[in-house]
Coordinates of C-alpha atoms and ligand atoms in Angstrom, one line a residue:
M25 CA 28.3 1.6 5.0
K26 CA 26.8 -2.0 5.6
I27 CA 23.7 -2.2 7.4
S28 CA 20.4 -4.4 7.7
G29 CA 18.0 -5.1 5.0
F30 CA 15.2 -3.1 5.1
I31 CA 12.1 -5.2 6.0
D32 CA 8.8 -3.7 5.0
S33 CA 5.8 -4.9 6.6
H34 CA 3.0 -3.8 4.4
L35 CA 2.7 -3.3 1.1
H36 CA 1.5 -4.8 -2.5
M37 CA 4.3 -6.0 -4.6
L38 CA 1.7 -7.1 -7.4
G39 CA 0.2 -3.6 -7.3
L40 CA 3.3 -1.7 -7.2
G41 CA 4.8 -4.2 -10.1
Y42 CA 1.5 -3.2 -12.1
Y43 CA 1.5 0.4 -11.3
S44 CA 5.0 1.1 -12.0
S45 CA 4.4 -0.8 -15.9
L46 CA 1.8 1.7 -16.5
V47 CA 2.7 4.9 -19.0
D48 CA 3.8 7.8 -16.9
L49 CA 2.2 11.0 -17.0
S50 CA 3.6 12.5 -13.9
Q51 CA 6.0 14.7 -15.3
S52 CA 3.4 16.0 -18.1
K53 CA 3.0 20.0 -17.9
S54 CA 0.6 20.3 -20.6
I55 CA -2.0 18.3 -22.3
K56 CA 0.0 18.4 -25.2
D57 CA 3.0 16.6 -23.5
I58 CA 0.3 13.7 -22.6
Q59 CA -0.4 13.4 -26.3
S60 CA 2.8 13.2 -27.6
I61 CA 3.8 10.6 -25.0
L62 CA 0.7 8.3 -26.0
K63 CA 1.4 8.9 -29.8
N64 CA 4.5 7.1 -29.0
K65 CA 2.2 4.0 -27.7
L66 CA 0.2 3.3 -30.5
A67 CA 1.6 0.2 -31.2
E68 CA -0.1 -1.0 -27.9
K69 CA -3.5 -2.8 -27.8
I70 CA -4.8 -0.8 -25.0
I71 CA -3.0 2.2 -23.2
I72 CA -3.1 3.0 -19.5
G73 CA -1.5 6.0 -17.9
K74 CA -1.1 7.1 -14.7
G75 CA 0.0 10.5 -12.5
W76 CA -1.7 13.4 -14.3
N77 CA -2.4 16.5 -12.7
Q78 CA -4.1 19.4 -14.2
D79 CA -3.0 21.9 -11.8
Q80 CA 0.7 21.6 -13.4
F81 CA -0.5 22.0 -17.3
I82 CA 0.0 25.0 -19.0
E83 CA -3.4 25.0 -20.8
K84 CA -4.7 25.7 -17.5
R85 CA -7.9 23.3 -18.3
N86 CA -8.7 19.6 -17.6
I87 CA -7.7 16.8 -19.9
N88 CA -11.0 15.5 -21.6
K89 CA -11.7 12.7 -24.1
S90 CA -11.4 14.9 -27.0
D91 CA -7.5 15.2 -26.4
L92 CA -7.6 11.2 -26.1
N93 CA -9.5 11.1 -29.0
E94 CA -7.5 13.3 -31.2
V95 CA -4.4 10.5 -30.5
S96 CA -6.5 7.5 -31.3
N97 CA -9.9 6.8 -31.7
E98 CA -9.1 2.8 -32.4
I99 CA -7.0 2.3 -29.4
P100 CA -8.8 2.4 -26.0
I101 CA -7.2 5.1 -23.6
V102 CA -7.4 5.1 -19.8
L103 CA -5.5 7.6 -18.1
T104 CA -5.6 7.7 -14.2
R105 CA -5.2 11.4 -12.0
A106 CA -2.1 11.3 -9.7
C107 CA -4.7 10.8 -6.9
G108 CA -5.8 7.5 -8.2
H109 CA -9.6 8.6 -7.7
V110 CA -10.0 10.4 -11.2
M111 CA -9.8 8.8 -14.8
V112 CA -10.1 10.2 -18.4
V113 CA -10.9 7.9 -21.2
N114 CA -11.3 8.2 -24.7
D115 CA -14.3 7.2 -26.9
R116 CA -13.1 3.8 -27.4
M117 CA -12.9 2.8 -24.1
L118 CA -16.6 4.1 -23.8
E119 CA -17.7 2.0 -26.1
L120 CA -15.8 -0.9 -24.6
A121 CA -17.3 -0.3 -21.3
N122 CA -20.7 0.0 -22.9
I123 CA -21.2 3.9 -21.5
D124 CA -23.2 5.9 -23.5
E125 CA -25.4 9.4 -22.4
T126 CA -28.1 6.9 -21.2
T127 CA -26.0 5.1 -18.4
P128 CA -27.1 5.8 -14.8
Q129 CA -24.7 7.7 -12.2
V130 CA -22.9 5.6 -9.8
C131 CA -23.6 6.0 -6.2
G132 CA -20.5 7.3 -4.1
G133 CA -19.2 8.5 -7.5
D134 CA -19.9 10.0 -10.6
F135 CA -18.9 10.5 -14.4
S136 CA -19.2 13.2 -17.5
Y137 CA -19.8 11.2 -20.9
S138 CA -19.2 14.1 -22.8
D139 CA -16.0 14.7 -21.0
G140 CA -14.8 11.1 -20.5
I141 CA -13.9 12.1 -17.0
F142 CA -15.1 9.4 -14.1
R143 CA -14.6 9.7 -10.1
E144 CA -14.3 7.8 -7.4
K145 CA -16.7 4.6 -7.2
A146 CA -17.5 5.4 -10.8
L147 CA -13.9 4.5 -11.5
I148 CA -15.5 0.8 -11.5
L149 CA -17.2 1.3 -14.6
I150 CA -14.0 1.2 -16.2
K151 CA -12.1 -0.9 -14.1
D152 CA -14.4 -3.8 -14.4
K153 CA -14.0 -3.8 -18.3
L154 CA -10.2 -3.7 -18.4
N155 CA -8.6 -7.3 -19.2
R156 CA -7.5 -9.5 -16.5
P157 CA -4.0 -9.6 -16.6
T158 CA -2.2 -13.2 -18.1
K159 CA -0.4 -15.3 -16.4
E160 CA 2.8 -13.7 -17.9
E161 CA 1.9 -10.3 -17.2
I162 CA 1.2 -11.4 -13.5
K163 CA 4.9 -12.7 -13.7
K164 CA 6.0 -9.5 -15.4
Y165 CA 4.6 -7.4 -12.5
F166 CA 6.1 -9.8 -9.9
I167 CA 9.7 -9.7 -11.6
K168 CA 9.4 -5.8 -11.9
A169 CA 8.4 -5.2 -8.0
N170 CA 11.4 -7.5 -7.0
Q171 CA 13.9 -5.4 -8.8
I172 CA 12.5 -2.3 -7.5
L173 CA 12.6 -3.5 -3.6
I174 CA 16.2 -4.9 -4.1
K175 CA 17.4 -1.8 -6.0
N176 CA 15.9 0.3 -2.9
G177 CA 17.8 -1.9 -0.3
I178 CA 14.3 -4.1 0.9
T179 CA 15.2 -7.4 1.4
S180 CA 11.8 -8.9 3.1
V181 CA 8.4 -7.6 2.5
A182 CA 4.7 -8.7 4.0
S183 CA 2.9 -8.5 0.6
D184 CA -1.1 -8.1 0.3
D185 CA -1.6 -9.5 -3.1
F186 CA -4.7 -11.7 -3.4
L187 CA -7.2 -9.1 -4.4
T188 CA -5.4 -6.9 -6.7
F189 CA -6.7 -8.7 -9.6
D190 CA -9.7 -10.9 -9.8
I191 CA -7.4 -14.2 -10.0
P192 CA -7.9 -17.0 -7.8
F193 CA -5.6 -17.1 -5.0
Q194 CA -4.2 -20.2 -5.9
E195 CA -3.1 -19.1 -8.9
I196 CA -1.1 -16.6 -7.2
I197 CA 0.6 -18.7 -4.8
N198 CA 1.9 -20.8 -8.0
I199 CA 3.0 -18.3 -9.8
I200 CA 5.2 -16.7 -7.1
E201 CA 6.6 -20.5 -6.4
E202 CA 7.3 -20.7 -9.9
L203 CA 9.3 -17.7 -10.0
Y204 CA 11.3 -18.6 -6.8
D205 CA 11.8 -21.9 -8.3
N206 CA 13.4 -19.9 -11.6
N207 CA 15.5 -17.9 -9.5
L208 CA 13.4 -14.9 -10.9
L209 CA 12.4 -13.7 -7.3
Q210 CA 15.2 -12.7 -4.3
V211 CA 13.2 -10.6 -1.9
R212 CA 11.6 -12.8 0.7
I213 CA 7.4 -12.7 0.9
T214 CA 5.0 -13.1 3.9
E215 CA 1.7 -13.1 2.0
Q216 CA -0.7 -10.8 4.2
V217 CA -4.1 -13.2 3.0
N218 CA -6.5 -10.6 1.9
L219 CA -9.4 -12.8 1.1
P220 CA -13.3 -12.7 1.4
K221 CA -15.0 -14.8 3.6
T222 CA -15.9 -17.6 1.2
K223 CA -12.5 -18.0 -0.1
F224 CA -10.7 -17.5 3.0
L225 CA -12.9 -20.8 4.3
E226 CA -11.8 -22.5 1.3
F227 CA -7.9 -21.4 1.9
I228 CA -8.4 -22.9 5.5
K229 CA -9.7 -26.1 4.0
K230 CA -6.7 -26.7 1.7
G231 CA -4.2 -26.5 4.4
F232 CA -2.7 -23.2 3.5
V233 CA -2.8 -21.2 6.8
N234 CA 0.7 -20.6 8.1
K235 CA 2.1 -22.5 4.7
R236 CA 5.7 -22.2 4.3
F237 CA 6.2 -23.1 0.8
N238 CA 10.2 -22.6 0.5
N239 CA 12.6 -20.6 2.7
K240 CA 11.4 -17.0 1.4
F241 CA 8.0 -17.8 0.8
K242 CA 5.2 -18.3 3.4
M243 CA 1.8 -17.5 4.2
G244 CA 1.1 -14.5 6.9
P245 CA -1.9 -13.0 8.9
L246 CA -5.4 -12.9 7.6
K247 CA -5.4 -9.2 6.0
I248 CA -9.2 -7.4 6.5
L249 CA -10.2 -4.1 5.6
A250 CA -12.1 -2.0 8.2
D251 CA -12.2 1.4 6.8
G252 CA -11.3 3.5 4.3
S253 CA -9.1 6.5 3.9
L254 CA -8.8 9.9 5.1
G255 CA -8.2 11.6 1.6
A256 CA -11.6 10.3 0.6
R257 CA -13.1 10.9 3.7
T258 CA -14.2 6.9 4.2
A259 CA -11.9 6.1 7.2
Y260 CA -14.6 5.4 10.0
L261 CA -14.5 8.4 13.0
S262 CA -15.9 8.5 16.4
E263 CA -16.5 12.3 15.7
P264 CA -17.4 13.7 12.3
Y265 CA -15.2 15.2 9.5
S266 CA -14.4 18.6 10.5
D267 CA -14.8 19.7 6.7
D268 CA -18.1 17.8 6.8
L269 CA -20.0 17.6 9.7
N270 CA -22.5 14.7 8.6
N271 CA -19.7 12.6 8.0
Y272 CA -18.5 9.9 10.1
G273 CA -16.7 7.8 7.3
I274 CA -17.5 4.0 6.6
N275 CA -16.9 0.9 8.2
T276 CA -16.6 -2.1 5.6
F277 CA -18.0 -4.3 8.3
S278 CA -20.3 -4.4 11.4
D279 CA -19.1 -5.7 14.5
D280 CA -20.7 -9.2 14.3
E281 CA -19.2 -9.5 10.7
L282 CA -15.7 -8.5 11.7
Y283 CA -15.7 -10.4 14.8
E284 CA -16.7 -13.6 12.8
M285 CA -13.5 -12.9 10.5
V286 CA -11.3 -12.4 13.1
H287 CA -11.6 -15.0 15.1
L288 CA -12.1 -17.7 12.1
A289 CA -8.3 -17.0 11.6
D290 CA -7.5 -16.8 15.5
K291 CA -9.0 -20.1 16.4
N292 CA -6.9 -21.5 13.4
H293 CA -3.7 -20.0 15.0
M294 CA -3.6 -17.4 12.2
D295 CA -2.7 -13.7 13.2
V296 CA -5.0 -10.7 11.4
A297 CA -3.4 -7.4 10.0
I298 CA -6.7 -5.5 10.2
H299 CA -6.5 -1.9 7.8
T300 CA -7.8 0.8 10.2
I301 CA -7.4 4.2 9.3
G302 CA -10.0 6.3 11.7
D303 CA -10.4 5.5 15.4
E304 CA -13.4 4.2 15.5
A305 CA -12.5 1.3 12.8
S306 CA -9.4 0.8 15.4
Q307 CA -12.1 0.4 18.1
Q308 CA -14.3 -2.2 16.2
A309 CA -10.6 -3.9 15.6
I310 CA -9.7 -4.3 18.9
D311 CA -12.9 -5.0 20.2
A312 CA -13.4 -7.8 17.8
I313 CA -9.7 -9.2 18.7
K314 CA -10.4 -8.7 22.4
K315 CA -13.2 -11.0 22.4
S316 CA -11.4 -13.4 20.2
L317 CA -8.4 -14.0 22.4
Q318 CA -10.8 -14.0 25.4
I319 CA -12.0 -17.7 23.9
T320 CA -8.8 -18.7 22.1
K321 CA -6.1 -17.9 24.9
R322 CA -3.7 -17.3 22.3
E323 CA -0.5 -15.7 23.8
N324 CA 2.1 -15.8 21.2
H325 CA -0.1 -13.7 18.5
H326 CA 1.1 -11.2 16.2
H327 CA -2.4 -9.6 15.7
A328 CA -1.9 -6.0 14.4
L329 CA -3.5 -2.8 13.1
V330 CA -2.3 -1.6 9.8
H331 CA -2.1 2.1 9.6
A332 CA -3.9 3.2 12.8
Q333 CA -3.0 6.9 11.9
L334 CA -5.7 8.3 14.1
T335 CA -5.8 5.5 16.8
R336 CA -6.3 7.5 20.2
K337 CA -4.1 7.1 23.6
D338 CA -6.5 5.4 25.3
Q339 CA -6.8 2.8 22.6
I340 CA -3.0 2.5 22.2
L341 CA -3.0 1.6 25.9
E342 CA -5.8 -1.0 25.3
M343 CA -3.4 -2.2 22.6
K344 CA -0.8 -3.0 24.9
K345 CA -2.9 -4.6 27.1
Y346 CA -3.9 -7.3 24.7
N347 CA -0.4 -6.8 22.7
I348 CA -1.9 -6.2 19.6
G349 CA 1.0 -4.8 17.1
A350 CA 0.9 -1.5 15.1
I351 CA 2.2 -1.8 11.1
V352 CA 2.4 2.0 10.7
Q353 CA 3.5 4.2 7.5
P354 CA 5.4 7.7 8.7
I355 CA 5.6 8.1 4.5
F356 CA 1.8 9.0 4.9
I357 CA 2.6 12.2 6.1
N358 CA 4.2 12.9 3.0
T359 CA 0.7 13.3 1.3
D360 CA -1.7 13.7 4.2
I361 CA -0.2 16.6 5.8
K362 CA -2.3 19.1 3.6
I363 CA -5.4 17.7 4.2
I364 CA -5.1 16.9 8.1
D365 CA -6.1 20.3 9.1
G366 CA -8.9 19.9 6.9
R367 CA -10.2 16.8 7.6
L368 CA -9.5 16.6 11.5
G369 CA -9.6 20.4 12.7
N370 CA -8.1 20.7 16.4
R371 CA -7.5 17.0 16.4
K372 CA -4.5 17.4 14.5
S373 CA -2.1 16.6 17.3
K374 CA -4.0 12.9 18.5
V375 CA -3.1 11.6 15.3
Y376 CA -0.1 9.5 13.8
L377 CA 0.8 8.8 17.5
F378 CA 3.7 6.6 16.3
K379 CA 6.4 7.5 18.6
T380 CA 3.9 6.6 21.6
M381 CA 3.1 3.6 20.0
D382 CA 6.6 2.3 19.8
K383 CA 7.1 2.8 23.6
L384 CA 4.2 0.4 24.3
L385 CA 3.6 -2.0 21.4
P386 CA 5.3 -4.1 18.9
L387 CA 5.3 -1.3 16.1
G388 CA 6.8 -1.8 12.4
F389 CA 7.2 0.6 9.4
S390 CA 6.2 -0.2 6.0
T391 CA 5.3 2.2 2.9
D392 CA 1.9 0.5 1.6
A393 CA 3.5 0.8 -1.6
P394 CA 2.6 1.9 -4.5
V395 CA 0.1 4.2 -2.6
E396 CA 3.4 6.0 -1.3
P397 CA 7.1 5.6 -2.9
V398 CA 8.9 2.5 -1.4
N399 CA 12.0 4.1 -0.7
P400 CA 12.9 3.2 2.8
F401 CA 15.1 6.4 3.1
Y402 CA 11.9 8.6 2.3
N403 CA 10.1 6.9 5.0
L404 CA 12.8 7.4 7.5
Y405 CA 12.8 11.1 6.7
S406 CA 9.2 11.4 7.2
A407 CA 9.9 9.3 10.8
L408 CA 12.4 11.5 11.8
T409 CA 10.7 14.9 11.1
Y410 CA 6.9 14.4 10.7
K411 CA 7.0 16.9 7.7
S412 CA 6.9 16.3 4.1
L413 CA 9.2 15.6 1.2
K414 CA 6.1 16.8 -1.1
Y415 CA 4.7 19.7 0.5
P416 CA 8.0 21.1 2.5
E417 CA 6.5 24.7 2.9
Y418 CA 4.0 22.8 5.8
P419 CA 5.8 22.7 9.7
S420 CA 6.1 19.2 11.2
L421 CA 3.0 17.7 11.9
N422 CA 3.7 16.6 15.5
P423 CA 7.3 17.4 16.6
S424 CA 6.7 15.3 19.7
Q425 CA 6.2 12.1 17.8
C426 CA 9.4 12.1 15.7
F427 CA 11.7 9.3 16.2
T428 CA 15.5 9.1 16.8
L429 CA 17.3 7.5 13.4
K430 CA 18.0 4.5 15.9
E431 CA 14.6 3.9 17.1
A432 CA 13.3 4.5 13.0
L433 CA 15.9 2.0 11.6
K434 CA 14.5 -0.5 14.8
A435 CA 11.1 -0.4 13.2
Y436 CA 12.4 -0.7 9.8
T437 CA 14.3 -4.1 10.8
G438 CA 14.4 -5.7 14.1
N439 CA 10.6 -4.9 14.9
N440 CA 9.2 -5.8 11.7
L441 CA 10.9 -9.3 11.9
Q442 CA 7.4 -10.5 13.8
F443 CA 5.7 -9.4 11.1
V444 CA 7.3 -11.3 8.7
Y445 CA 7.4 -14.2 11.2
E446 CA 11.3 -14.2 10.8
R447 CA 14.1 -14.3 13.3
K448 CA 17.2 -12.3 12.8
S449 CA 19.6 -15.1 13.6
D450 CA 18.3 -17.0 10.3
L451 CA 18.9 -14.2 8.2
S452 CA 21.6 -13.0 6.3
D453 CA 20.3 -10.1 4.6
Y454 CA 22.0 -6.8 4.4
I455 CA 22.5 -3.7 1.9
I456 CA 25.8 -1.7 1.4
I457 CA 24.8 2.3 1.0
D458 CA 27.2 5.3 -0.2
K459 CA 27.1 7.3 3.1
D460 CA 27.3 6.8 6.7
I461 CA 23.7 7.3 7.8
N462 CA 24.7 8.1 11.2
K463 CA 26.3 11.3 10.3
T464 CA 24.2 12.1 7.3
D465 CA 22.2 15.4 7.6
I466 CA 18.4 14.5 8.1
N467 CA 17.2 16.6 5.0
K468 CA 20.2 14.4 3.0
L469 CA 18.7 10.9 4.1
K470 CA 16.3 10.7 1.1
D471 CA 19.7 11.1 -1.0
I472 CA 21.5 7.9 0.3
K473 CA 21.6 5.5 -2.2
V474 CA 22.2 1.4 -2.0
L475 CA 25.1 0.2 -3.8
Q476 CA 24.5 -3.6 -3.1
T477 CA 21.8 -5.5 -1.9
Y478 CA 22.4 -9.0 -0.1
I479 CA 19.8 -11.5 0.6
D480 CA 20.6 -15.0 2.0
G481 CA 24.2 -13.6 1.8
K482 CA 24.1 -13.8 -1.8
L483 CA 24.8 -10.6 -3.9
V484 CA 21.4 -9.7 -5.4
Y485 CA 21.7 -6.1 -6.8
S486 CA 24.8 -4.4 -7.5
R487 CA 24.3 -0.4 -8.3
N488 CA 27.3 -0.7 -10.7
K489 CA 26.4 -3.8 -12.4
K490 CA 22.5 -4.1 -12.3
T491 CA 20.6 -6.8 -11.2
L492 CA 22.2 -10.0 -11.0
Ligands
LIG29 ZN1 -2.1 -1.8 1.8

């Protein structure tokens, strides 16, 4: 069956390519398993792995640095847990990072020198010491991400890549342009410009605002992070966390600082896409946009909140008034379903109001990959059921918010055009899937396979012939 290519309106291409190039430990059922996988990688200069989970280990204990030292004392080894918030490293890596028994702990995190285990903000001690990737590696990551996307039927993305590594934004732009010139990228990219203020001023000065580099690659909105995440209890809430009564989460900016960034973009005719998860962060963002629009009087803007998981009904009405859109990820339910009760208690029915938003606001779907899988059919399942593929034992988070297939497909295609600054009439992007999606049972949606992907009318992926 032929359907429109999917548009993912918020993900991290560079992060996706990088993440998928790491040694995958997610299927490991024991520490022994992990050791044998690592032993096959001893030709590398450094081994970076991801996805381990001690709950799956037959040894019934955490992995620690002695387990890694047994594999190698010469090659640094860094393994991130499935959640992304914990790492284990070997002695060689500790040495490279200049960490010993006397190293002070980091605020907002902790580490154990004897176990080689690092948590939360302490990860920075290791991350800072990992080499920044070379130009060739960055290219490889983009190419890899491009392959993953077209294989999944995604033909266009809004991608946030400037802060993935400590690399000047112009270098990233040059690399992407070069890849297109050499025909190594096919997916359309609208860059979500994630930059701190000083760099953003440079970006404006160099004339990059809304710049189109070719018919597939352009600069999009300024991406701003206003708070953290629900899992880490850093989403900024108006009421404290139900499982941590003194904690309201963390706001990244003061009201004035946030307004300053928003207005800087807005007065330069550039939109903003603001990461807000908690309702208080959403309020800050709405207020900042509102205040700026009162001055700029821009009418055809596409300002949006990204995530908006805990945005309340009264806030949605306020968003409607100022035509602020929402870029949301139903697939987050996949992981969050397990923690929502604890974090939010009886506020549970007032979150993820995506269907309410869809009726009132410009709303588009995305995955935030590599945070969640990029597969659009998983995301559609979440939108249609508000259930989790990972934890199927949990009932629907909020049945009244479930989308119909038609609504969900629209949020994933037509609605998303505005967030990638395209018009349907200019695109000839479509995919061929192996089933009639309209007749597929909801529980089987996740099994739909993409047979072919066409961008600009050209075949760019075929399941039988590999990538063209
Ligand atoms: Zn993101």
